[in-house]
Structure formats: C-alpha cells, structure tokens
Coordinates of N, CA and C in Angstrom, one line a residue:
Chain S
E18 N 133.6 22.8 170.2 CA 133.4 21.4 169.9 C 133.2 21.2 168.4
A19 N 133.9 20.2 167.8 CA 133.8 19.9 166.4 C 132.4 19.4 166.1
D20 N 131.8 20.0 165.1 CA 130.4 19.6 164.8 C 130.1 20.1 163.4
I21 N 128.9 19.7 162.9 CA 128.4 20.2 161.6 C 127.0 20.7 161.8
Y22 N 126.8 21.9 161.3 CA 125.6 22.7 161.6 C 124.8 23.0 160.3
Q23 N 123.5 22.9 160.5 CA 122.7 23.3 159.4 C 121.6 24.2 159.8
T24 N 121.4 25.3 159.1 CA 120.3 26.2 159.4 C 119.6 26.6 158.1
P25 N 118.3 26.9 158.1 CA 117.4 26.6 159.3 C 117.1 25.1 159.4
R26 N 116.5 24.7 160.5 CA 116.2 23.3 160.6 C 114.9 23.0 159.9
Y27 N 114.0 24.0 159.9 CA 112.7 23.8 159.1 C 112.5 25.1 158.4
L28 N 111.9 25.0 157.2 CA 111.6 26.2 156.4 C 110.4 25.9 155.5
V29 N 109.4 26.8 155.7 CA 108.2 26.8 154.8 C 108.2 28.0 154.0
I30 N 108.1 27.9 152.7 CA 108.3 29.1 151.9 C 107.4 28.9 150.7
G31 N 107.1 30.1 150.0 CA 106.2 30.1 148.9 C 106.9 29.9 147.6
T32 N 106.2 29.4 146.6 CA 106.8 29.2 145.3 C 107.4 30.4 144.7
G33 N 108.6 30.3 144.1 CA 109.2 31.4 143.4 C 110.3 32.1 144.3
K34 N 110.3 31.8 145.6 CA 111.3 32.5 146.4 C 112.6 31.9 146.3
K35 N 113.6 32.8 146.5 CA 115.0 32.3 146.5 C 115.4 31.9 147.9
I36 N 116.0 30.8 148.1 CA 116.4 30.3 149.4 C 117.8 29.8 149.4
T37 N 118.5 30.0 150.6 CA 119.8 29.4 150.8 C 119.8 28.6 152.1
L38 N 120.2 27.3 151.9 CA 120.3 26.4 153.1 C 121.8 26.5 153.5
E39 N 122.0 26.7 154.8 CA 123.4 26.9 155.3 C 123.9 25.6 155.9
C40 N 125.2 25.3 155.6 CA 125.9 24.2 156.2 C 127.3 24.7 156.6
S41 N 127.6 24.5 157.8 CA 129.0 24.8 158.3 C 129.5 23.7 159.1
Q42 N 130.8 23.5 159.1 CA 131.4 22.4 159.9 C 132.7 23.0 160.5
T43 N 132.9 22.5 161.8 CA 134.1 22.9 162.5 C 135.0 21.6 162.7
M44 N 134.8 20.7 161.8 CA 135.5 19.4 161.9 C 136.9 19.5 161.3
G45 N 137.2 20.5 160.5 CA 138.4 20.6 159.8 C 138.5 19.7 158.5
H46 N 137.3 19.3 158.0 CA 137.2 18.4 156.9 C 137.3 19.2 155.6
D47 N 138.0 18.6 154.6 CA 138.0 19.1 153.3 C 136.8 18.8 152.4
K48 N 136.2 17.6 152.6 CA 135.2 17.1 151.8 C 133.8 17.4 152.4
M49 N 132.9 17.9 151.6 CA 131.5 18.2 152.0 C 130.5 17.7 151.0
Y50 N 129.3 17.4 151.4 CA 128.3 16.8 150.6 C 126.9 17.3 150.9
W51 N 126.1 17.3 149.9 CA 124.6 17.6 150.1 C 123.8 16.4 149.6
Y52 N 122.9 15.9 150.4 CA 122.0 14.9 150.1 C 120.6 15.4 150.1
Q53 N 119.7 14.8 149.3 CA 118.3 15.1 149.3 C 117.6 13.8 149.7
Q54 N 116.6 13.9 150.6 CA 115.9 12.7 151.0 C 114.4 12.9 151.1
D55 N 113.7 12.3 150.2 CA 112.2 12.3 150.3 C 111.7 11.3 151.3
P56 N 110.6 11.5 151.9 CA 110.1 10.6 153.0 C 110.1 9.1 152.5
G57 N 110.6 8.3 153.3 CA 110.6 6.8 153.0 C 111.5 6.4 151.9
M58 N 112.3 7.3 151.4 CA 113.2 7.0 150.3 C 114.7 7.1 150.7
E59 N 115.6 6.7 149.7 CA 117.0 6.8 150.0 C 117.5 8.2 150.0
L60 N 118.7 8.4 150.6 CA 119.4 9.7 150.4 C 120.0 9.7 149.0
H61 N 119.9 10.8 148.3 CA 120.5 10.9 147.0 C 121.6 12.1 147.1
L62 N 122.8 11.8 146.6 CA 123.8 12.8 146.6 C 123.5 13.8 145.5
I63 N 123.4 15.1 145.8 CA 123.1 16.1 144.8 C 124.3 17.0 144.5
H64 N 125.2 17.3 145.5 CA 126.4 18.1 145.3 C 127.5 17.6 146.2
Y65 N 128.7 17.8 145.8 CA 129.8 17.5 146.7 C 131.0 18.4 146.3
S66 N 131.9 18.5 147.3 CA 133.0 19.4 147.2 C 134.2 18.8 147.8
Y67 N 135.4 18.8 147.2 CA 136.6 18.3 147.8 C 137.5 19.3 148.3
G68 N 137.0 20.6 148.3 CA 137.8 21.6 148.9 C 137.4 23.0 148.4
V69 N 138.1 24.0 148.8 CA 137.7 25.4 148.4 C 137.7 25.5 146.9
N70 N 136.7 26.2 146.4 CA 136.5 26.4 144.9 C 136.3 25.1 144.1
S71 N 136.0 24.0 144.8 CA 135.7 22.8 144.1 C 134.3 22.4 144.4
T72 N 133.5 22.3 143.3 CA 132.1 21.8 143.5 C 131.8 20.9 142.3
E73 N 131.0 19.8 142.6 CA 130.6 18.9 141.6 C 129.1 18.5 141.8
K74 N 128.5 18.2 140.7 CA 127.1 17.7 140.8 C 127.1 16.2 141.2
G75 N 126.1 15.8 142.0 CA 126.1 14.4 142.4 C 125.3 13.6 141.4
D76 N 124.9 12.4 141.9 CA 124.2 11.5 141.0 C 122.8 11.8 140.7
L77 N 122.1 12.6 141.6 CA 120.7 13.0 141.3 C 120.8 14.5 140.8
S78 N 120.1 14.6 139.7 CA 120.1 16.0 139.1 C 119.3 16.9 140.0
S79 N 119.8 18.1 140.2 CA 119.1 19.1 141.1 C 119.2 20.4 140.5
E80 N 118.2 21.2 140.7 CA 118.2 22.6 140.2 C 118.9 23.5 141.2
S81 N 119.4 23.0 142.3 CA 120.1 23.8 143.3 C 121.5 24.0 142.8
T82 N 122.1 25.1 143.4 CA 123.6 25.3 143.2 C 124.3 25.4 144.5
V83 N 125.6 25.2 144.5 CA 126.4 25.3 145.8 C 127.6 26.1 145.5
S84 N 128.2 26.6 146.6 CA 129.5 27.3 146.5 C 130.4 26.8 147.7
R85 N 131.7 27.0 147.5 CA 132.6 26.6 148.5 C 133.8 27.6 148.5
I86 N 133.5 28.7 149.1 CA 134.4 29.8 149.2 C 135.4 29.7 150.4
R87 N 134.8 29.1 151.5 CA 135.6 28.8 152.7 C 135.5 27.3 153.0
T88 N 136.5 26.8 153.6 CA 136.6 25.3 153.9 C 135.4 24.9 154.7
E89 N 135.0 25.7 155.7 CA 134.0 25.3 156.6 C 132.6 25.5 156.2
H90 N 132.4 26.2 155.1 CA 131.0 26.6 154.7 C 130.6 26.1 153.3
F91 N 129.5 25.5 153.2 CA 129.0 24.9 152.0 C 127.5 25.1 151.8
P92 N 127.1 26.4 151.4 CA 125.7 26.7 151.3 C 125.1 26.1 150.0
L93 N 123.8 25.8 150.1 CA 123.0 25.4 148.9 C 121.9 26.4 148.6
T94 N 121.8 26.8 147.4 CA 120.9 27.8 147.0 C 119.9 27.3 145.9
L95 N 118.6 27.7 146.1 CA 117.6 27.5 145.1 C 117.1 28.8 144.7
E96 N 117.3 29.1 143.4 CA 117.0 30.5 142.9 C 115.5 30.7 142.9
S97 N 114.7 29.7 142.6 CA 113.3 29.9 142.5 C 112.6 28.6 143.0
A98 N 112.2 28.6 144.3 CA 111.7 27.3 144.9 C 110.4 26.9 144.3
R99 N 110.2 25.6 144.1 CA 109.0 25.0 143.6 C 108.5 23.9 144.6
P100 N 107.2 23.5 144.5 CA 106.7 22.4 145.4 C 107.5 21.2 145.2
S101 N 108.1 20.9 144.0 CA 108.8 19.7 143.8 C 110.2 19.7 144.6
H102 N 110.6 20.8 145.1 CA 111.8 20.9 145.9 C 111.5 20.5 147.4
T103 N 110.3 20.3 147.7 CA 109.9 19.9 149.1 C 110.6 18.6 149.4
S104 N 111.5 18.6 150.5 CA 112.3 17.4 150.8 C 113.1 17.7 152.1
Q105 N 113.8 16.7 152.5 CA 114.8 17.0 153.5 C 116.2 17.1 152.9
Y106 N 117.0 18.0 153.3 CA 118.3 18.2 152.8 C 119.3 18.0 153.9
L107 N 120.2 17.1 153.7 CA 121.3 16.7 154.7 C 122.6 17.1 154.2
C108 N 123.4 17.7 155.0 CA 124.8 18.1 154.7 C 125.7 17.1 155.5
A109 N 126.8 16.8 154.9 CA 127.8 15.9 155.5 C 129.2 16.3 155.2
S110 N 130.1 15.9 156.0 CA 131.5 16.2 155.7 C 132.4 15.0 156.0
S111 N 133.6 14.9 155.4 CA 134.5 13.8 155.8 C 135.9 14.3 155.5
D112 N 136.9 13.6 156.2 CA 138.2 14.0 155.9 C 138.8 13.2 154.8
G113 N 138.0 12.2 154.4 CA 138.4 11.4 153.2 C 139.4 10.3 153.5
S114 N 139.9 10.2 154.6 CA 141.0 9.2 154.9 C 140.4 7.8 155.1
I115 N 139.2 7.8 155.8 CA 138.6 6.5 156.1 C 137.2 6.4 155.6
N116 N 136.8 7.4 154.8 CA 135.5 7.4 154.1 C 134.3 7.4 155.0
E117 N 134.4 7.9 156.2 CA 133.3 8.0 157.1 C 132.8 9.4 156.9
Q118 N 131.4 9.5 156.7 CA 130.8 10.8 156.5 C 130.1 11.2 157.8
F119 N 130.2 12.4 158.2 CA 129.5 12.9 159.4 C 128.4 13.9 158.9
F120 N 127.2 13.6 159.5 CA 126.0 14.3 159.0 C 125.6 15.4 159.9
G121 N 125.0 16.4 159.3 CA 124.3 17.5 160.1 C 122.9 17.0 160.4
P122 N 122.2 17.9 161.2 CA 120.8 17.5 161.6 C 119.8 17.6 160.5
G123 N 120.1 18.2 159.4 CA 119.2 18.3 158.3 C 118.3 19.6 158.3
T124 N 117.8 19.9 157.1 CA 116.9 21.0 156.9 C 115.7 20.4 156.2
R125 N 114.5 20.6 156.8 CA 113.3 20.1 156.2 C 112.6 21.3 155.5
L126 N 112.6 21.2 154.2 CA 112.1 22.3 153.3 C 110.7 21.9 152.8
T127 N 109.8 22.9 153.0 CA 108.4 22.7 152.4 C 108.2 23.9 151.5
V128 N 107.8 23.7 150.3 CA 107.5 24.8 149.3 C 106.0 24.7 149.0
L129 N 105.3 25.8 149.3 CA 103.9 25.8 149.1 C 103.5 26.3 147.7
Chain Z
A18 N 124.2 -0.8 136.8 CA 124.0 0.3 137.6 C 124.3 0.0 139.0
Q19 N 124.8 1.0 139.7 CA 125.1 0.8 141.1 C 123.9 1.1 142.0
R20 N 123.6 0.1 142.8 CA 122.3 0.2 143.5 C 122.4 -0.6 144.8
V21 N 121.7 -0.1 145.9 CA 121.6 -0.8 147.1 C 120.2 -1.0 147.4
T22 N 119.9 -2.3 147.7 CA 118.5 -2.7 148.0 C 118.3 -3.2 149.4
Q23 N 117.4 -2.6 150.1 CA 117.0 -3.0 151.4 C 115.5 -3.4 151.3
P24 N 115.2 -4.7 151.2 CA 113.9 -5.2 150.9 C 112.8 -4.9 152.0
E25 N 113.2 -4.8 153.2 CA 112.3 -4.6 154.3 C 112.2 -3.1 154.7
K26 N 111.0 -2.5 154.7 CA 110.9 -1.2 155.2 C 110.8 -1.2 156.7
L27 N 110.2 -2.3 157.3 CA 110.0 -2.4 158.7 C 110.3 -3.8 159.2
L28 N 111.0 -3.9 160.3 CA 111.3 -5.1 160.9 C 111.0 -5.0 162.4
S29 N 110.1 -5.8 162.9 CA 109.7 -5.8 164.3 C 110.1 -7.1 165.0
V30 N 110.7 -7.0 166.1 CA 111.1 -8.1 166.9 C 110.9 -7.9 168.3
F31 N 110.9 -8.9 169.1 CA 110.9 -8.7 170.6 C 112.3 -8.7 171.1
K32 N 112.5 -8.1 172.2 CA 113.8 -8.0 172.9 C 114.3 -9.4 173.1
G33 N 115.6 -9.6 172.8 CA 116.2 -10.9 173.0 C 116.2 -11.7 171.8
A34 N 115.4 -11.4 170.8 CA 115.3 -12.2 169.5 C 116.5 -11.8 168.6
P35 N 116.9 -12.7 167.7 CA 117.9 -12.4 166.8 C 117.4 -11.4 165.7
V36 N 118.3 -10.6 165.2 CA 117.9 -9.6 164.1 C 118.8 -9.8 162.9
E37 N 118.2 -9.7 161.8 CA 118.9 -9.7 160.5 C 118.3 -8.7 159.6
L38 N 119.0 -7.6 159.3 CA 118.5 -6.6 158.4 C 119.2 -6.8 157.0
K39 N 118.5 -7.0 156.0 CA 119.0 -7.4 154.7 C 119.5 -6.3 153.9
C40 N 120.6 -6.5 153.2 CA 121.1 -5.5 152.2 C 121.7 -6.2 151.1
N41 N 121.3 -5.9 149.9 CA 121.9 -6.4 148.6 C 122.4 -5.3 147.8
Y42 N 123.4 -5.5 147.1 CA 123.9 -4.4 146.2 C 124.2 -4.9 144.8
S43 N 124.3 -4.0 143.9 CA 124.7 -4.3 142.6 C 125.9 -3.3 142.2
Y44 N 127.0 -3.9 141.9 CA 128.2 -3.1 141.6 C 129.2 -4.0 141.0
S45 N 129.7 -3.6 139.9 CA 130.7 -4.4 139.1 C 132.1 -4.1 139.6
G46 N 132.4 -4.7 140.7 CA 133.7 -4.4 141.3 C 133.7 -4.7 142.8
S47 N 134.7 -4.2 143.5 CA 134.8 -4.4 144.9 C 134.5 -3.1 145.7
P48 N 133.2 -2.9 146.1 CA 132.9 -1.7 146.8 C 133.3 -1.7 148.2
E49 N 133.2 -0.5 148.8 CA 133.2 -0.4 150.3 C 131.8 -0.4 150.7
L50 N 131.5 -1.1 151.8 CA 130.1 -1.2 152.3 C 130.0 -0.7 153.7
F51 N 128.9 -0.1 154.0 CA 128.7 0.5 155.3 C 127.3 0.3 155.8
W52 N 127.1 0.3 157.1 CA 125.8 0.5 157.7 C 125.8 1.8 158.5
Y53 N 124.8 2.6 158.2 CA 124.6 3.9 159.0 C 123.3 3.7 159.7
V54 N 123.2 4.4 160.9 CA 122.0 4.3 161.8 C 121.5 5.6 162.2
Q55 N 120.2 5.8 162.3 CA 119.7 7.0 162.8 C 118.7 6.7 163.9
Y56 N 119.1 7.0 165.2 CA 118.2 6.8 166.3 C 117.2 8.0 166.3
S57 N 116.1 7.8 167.1 CA 115.1 8.8 167.1 C 115.7 10.2 167.6
R58 N 115.4 11.2 166.8 CA 115.8 12.6 167.2 C 117.3 12.7 167.2
Q59 N 118.0 11.8 166.5 CA 119.5 12.0 166.4 C 119.9 12.0 164.9
R60 N 121.1 12.3 164.7 CA 121.6 12.4 163.3 C 122.0 11.0 162.8
L61 N 122.0 11.0 161.5 CA 122.6 9.8 160.8 C 124.0 9.6 161.2
Q62 N 124.4 8.4 161.5 CA 125.8 8.2 161.9 C 126.3 6.8 161.5
L63 N 127.6 6.7 161.3 CA 128.1 5.4 160.9 C 128.0 4.4 162.0
L64 N 127.6 3.2 161.7 CA 127.5 2.1 162.6 C 128.7 1.2 162.4
L65 N 128.9 0.7 161.2 CA 130.1 -0.1 160.9 C 130.4 -0.2 159.4
R66 N 131.6 -0.6 159.1 CA 132.1 -0.7 157.8 C 132.6 -2.1 157.5
H67 N 132.5 -2.6 156.4 CA 132.9 -4.0 156.2 C 134.4 -4.2 156.3
I68 N 135.2 -3.2 155.9 CA 136.7 -3.4 155.9 C 137.2 -3.5 157.3
S69 N 136.5 -3.0 158.3 CA 137.1 -3.0 159.7 C 136.7 -4.3 160.4
R70 N 135.7 -5.0 159.9 CA 135.4 -6.3 160.4 C 135.2 -6.3 161.9
E71 N 134.6 -5.3 162.4 CA 134.4 -5.2 163.8 C 132.9 -5.4 164.2
S72 N 132.7 -5.6 165.5 CA 131.4 -5.6 166.0 C 131.1 -4.4 166.8
I73 N 130.0 -3.7 166.4 CA 129.7 -2.4 167.1 C 128.3 -2.6 167.7
K74 N 128.2 -2.4 169.0 CA 126.9 -2.5 169.8 C 126.3 -3.9 169.6
G75 N 127.2 -4.9 169.4 CA 126.8 -6.3 169.2 C 126.4 -6.6 167.8
F76 N 126.4 -5.6 166.8 CA 126.1 -5.8 165.4 C 127.3 -6.3 164.7
T77 N 127.1 -7.2 163.7 CA 128.1 -7.5 162.8 C 127.5 -7.6 161.4
A78 N 128.4 -7.5 160.4 CA 127.9 -7.6 159.0 C 129.0 -8.2 158.2
D79 N 128.7 -9.2 157.4 CA 129.6 -9.9 156.6 C 129.4 -9.6 155.1
L80 N 130.4 -9.3 154.4 CA 130.3 -9.1 153.0 C 130.3 -10.4 152.3
N81 N 129.3 -10.7 151.5 CA 129.2 -12.0 150.7 C 129.2 -11.6 149.3
K82 N 130.4 -11.7 148.7 CA 130.5 -11.2 147.3 C 129.7 -12.1 146.3
G83 N 129.6 -13.4 146.6 CA 128.9 -14.3 145.7 C 127.4 -13.9 145.7
E84 N 126.8 -13.6 146.8 CA 125.4 -13.2 146.8 C 125.2 -11.7 146.8
T85 N 126.3 -10.9 146.7 CA 126.3 -9.5 146.7 C 125.4 -9.0 147.8
S86 N 125.7 -9.4 149.0 CA 124.9 -9.1 150.2 C 125.8 -8.6 151.3
F87 N 125.2 -7.8 152.2 CA 125.9 -7.2 153.3 C 124.9 -7.1 154.5
H88 N 124.4 -8.2 154.9 CA 123.3 -8.2 155.9 C 123.9 -7.9 157.3
L89 N 123.1 -7.1 158.0 CA 123.4 -6.7 159.4 C 122.8 -7.6 160.4
K90 N 123.6 -8.1 161.3 CA 123.0 -9.1 162.3 C 123.3 -8.8 163.7
K91 N 122.4 -9.2 164.6 CA 122.7 -9.1 166.0 C 122.0 -10.3 166.7
P92 N 122.7 -11.1 167.5 CA 122.0 -12.3 168.1 C 120.9 -12.0 169.0
F93 N 121.0 -10.9 169.8 CA 120.0 -10.6 170.8 C 119.6 -9.1 170.8
A94 N 118.5 -8.8 170.2 CA 118.1 -7.4 170.0 C 117.8 -6.8 171.4
Q95 N 118.1 -5.5 171.5 CA 117.8 -4.7 172.7 C 116.8 -3.6 172.3
E96 N 116.0 -3.1 173.2 CA 115.1 -2.0 172.9 C 115.8 -0.8 172.3
E97 N 117.0 -0.5 172.8 CA 117.7 0.7 172.4 C 118.3 0.5 170.9
D98 N 118.1 -0.6 170.4 CA 118.5 -0.8 168.9 C 117.4 -0.3 168.0
S99 N 116.3 0.0 168.5 CA 115.2 0.6 167.7 C 115.7 1.8 167.0
A100 N 115.7 1.8 165.7 CA 116.2 2.9 164.9 C 116.0 2.7 163.4
M101 N 116.4 3.6 162.6 CA 116.4 3.5 161.1 C 117.8 3.1 160.7
Y102 N 117.9 2.0 159.9 CA 119.2 1.5 159.5 C 119.3 1.6 158.0
Y103 N 120.4 2.2 157.5 CA 120.7 2.4 156.1 C 121.9 1.7 155.7
C104 N 121.8 0.9 154.7 CA 123.0 0.3 154.0 C 123.5 1.2 153.0
A105 N 124.8 1.3 152.8 CA 125.4 2.2 151.8 C 126.6 1.6 151.2
L106 N 126.8 2.0 149.9 CA 127.9 1.5 149.1 C 128.8 2.7 148.7
S107 N 130.1 2.5 148.7 CA 131.0 3.5 148.2 C 131.8 2.9 147.0
P108 N 131.6 3.3 145.8 CA 132.4 2.8 144.7 C 133.8 2.9 144.9
L109 N 134.6 2.0 144.4 CA 136.0 2.0 144.6 C 136.7 3.4 144.2
N110 N 137.6 3.9 145.0 CA 138.3 5.1 144.8 C 137.4 6.3 144.7
T111 N 136.3 6.3 145.3 CA 135.5 7.5 145.4 C 135.1 7.7 146.8
D112 N 134.6 8.9 147.1 CA 134.1 9.2 148.5 C 132.6 9.3 148.5
K113 N 132.0 8.9 147.4 CA 130.5 9.0 147.3 C 129.9 7.9 148.1
L114 N 128.7 8.1 148.6 CA 127.9 7.0 149.2 C 126.6 6.9 148.4
I115 N 126.2 5.6 148.1 CA 125.0 5.3 147.5 C 124.2 4.5 148.6
F116 N 123.0 5.1 149.0 CA 122.2 4.6 150.1 C 121.1 3.7 149.6
G117 N 120.7 2.8 150.5 CA 119.4 2.1 150.3 C 118.3 2.9 150.9
T118 N 117.1 2.4 150.8 CA 115.9 3.1 151.3 C 115.8 3.0 152.8
G119 N 116.5 2.2 153.4 CA 116.5 2.1 154.9 C 115.5 1.0 155.4
T120 N 115.8 0.5 156.6 CA 114.9 -0.4 157.3 C 114.7 0.1 158.7
R121 N 113.4 0.3 159.1 CA 113.1 0.7 160.4 C 113.0 -0.6 161.3
L122 N 113.9 -0.6 162.3 CA 113.9 -1.7 163.3 C 113.1 -1.3 164.5
Q123 N 112.1 -2.1 164.9 CA 111.4 -1.8 166.1 C 111.6 -3.0 167.0
V124 N 112.1 -2.8 168.2 CA 112.4 -3.8 169.2 C 111.4 -3.6 170.4
F125 N 110.5 -4.6 170.5 CA 109.5 -4.5 171.6 C 109.9 -5.1 172.8
P126 N 109.5 -4.6 174.0 CA 109.9 -5.2 175.3 C 109.3 -6.5 175.5

C-alpha cells in the first residue's frame, strides 16, 4: 500500500547525541519535505528535495541536515542534539503535479 | 513577507451551527491556497484547495483577493468535524507550503 512512514514516532535523547529521523515513502513521489512544528505553532519548512541528490534548505533555518540518495528515502540528521531541537518533525511528499502534499505520522523529539 | 494568519486558536460550536474558520494571508501576487485538516490521532491531510472550487465534507472556501482572505465555511457543523484546521499558502510556481498556526474546531453535541 502506498504510504509515507516515519521512524521513530517518539524519541527522548540526551544533549550532544547524534540522531537520524527516518522518512520513507512508497508513493512514487519525487518531491519530499521536512517540517518542524512546535506546540501550538505553525509548521515550518526546514528542508526539501525535488529528487535524488537534490536537497535545499527551507524557510526556517535549521541545524539539521538531510540527504536524498534514493527516491523513497529522505532522512534528517542532527549531529549534536540540543534542548532547542525539541519539537515535532513531519515528513511529507508530493508528485508536484497538483501541489498536494501527503504527510507522515511525525516524530516527536525531546532532547533533555 | 509571505504570511498566513489564523486569528482563532479555538472555535467551539454546537452541532448544527454554522462554522467559519478565518484565514488571512499576505502575499504580493496570486498564491495557491489550501485548507489542511488533522483529525484526532490521524495525519495532516488536504481538505480542499481554492483552485478546485469544490465542496468537501460540506466545507467550502472562497478566495477573496480584495480582503486577502480564504475563510473556511460550513453551514451545519457535525461532531465529526472536530479537528485541527490549518490554512496554507503556496507561492506561485513553487511547491512550498506556508502554514498558519491552526484553529482547533470543537463541535459539541
């Protein structure tokens, strides 16, 4: 079944740890996105990709990095987690033709 | 600056009452506008887009360029409409979405 997956769903980690948030989609979409959302706030685009080996920073500056080696996989990495990184991270994909984005279930990250 | 404003964090109505969720935007041009919805324990999903001019689950939204608004309306709210609603803007010729802060709609029986 075509879907978009995010793991882990919840992560509690200590300051200074390196973490990777996984995002995979079986929708066959070329375009993928990462959003960050603090409680009660809007979603902010932090990274996007229009295809393999294409990555761009979004409108909100983020210390995270992304890679797009395979069409279906768009992981996000934080080299050294800090409490300010505590947030929800949402991954999305689209085929770009009608500009509808499909969202994953999200990863809720807490950095102690 | 490109911005989406949803002035109400919470809107509470009784079943059968009309609903209007407000959305104003700032953008120097003709954007694409969307309403996304997140039901309890479900993912964020597209509800409707202004270019399709359709009614989804009884909801409609009209783009008012003069007032730079894209309010979401439904004449008779149902309990299953209770959810978080986000207005979003996509600048012309981009695939990016700029979201508002969202409005939680509570429909009481």
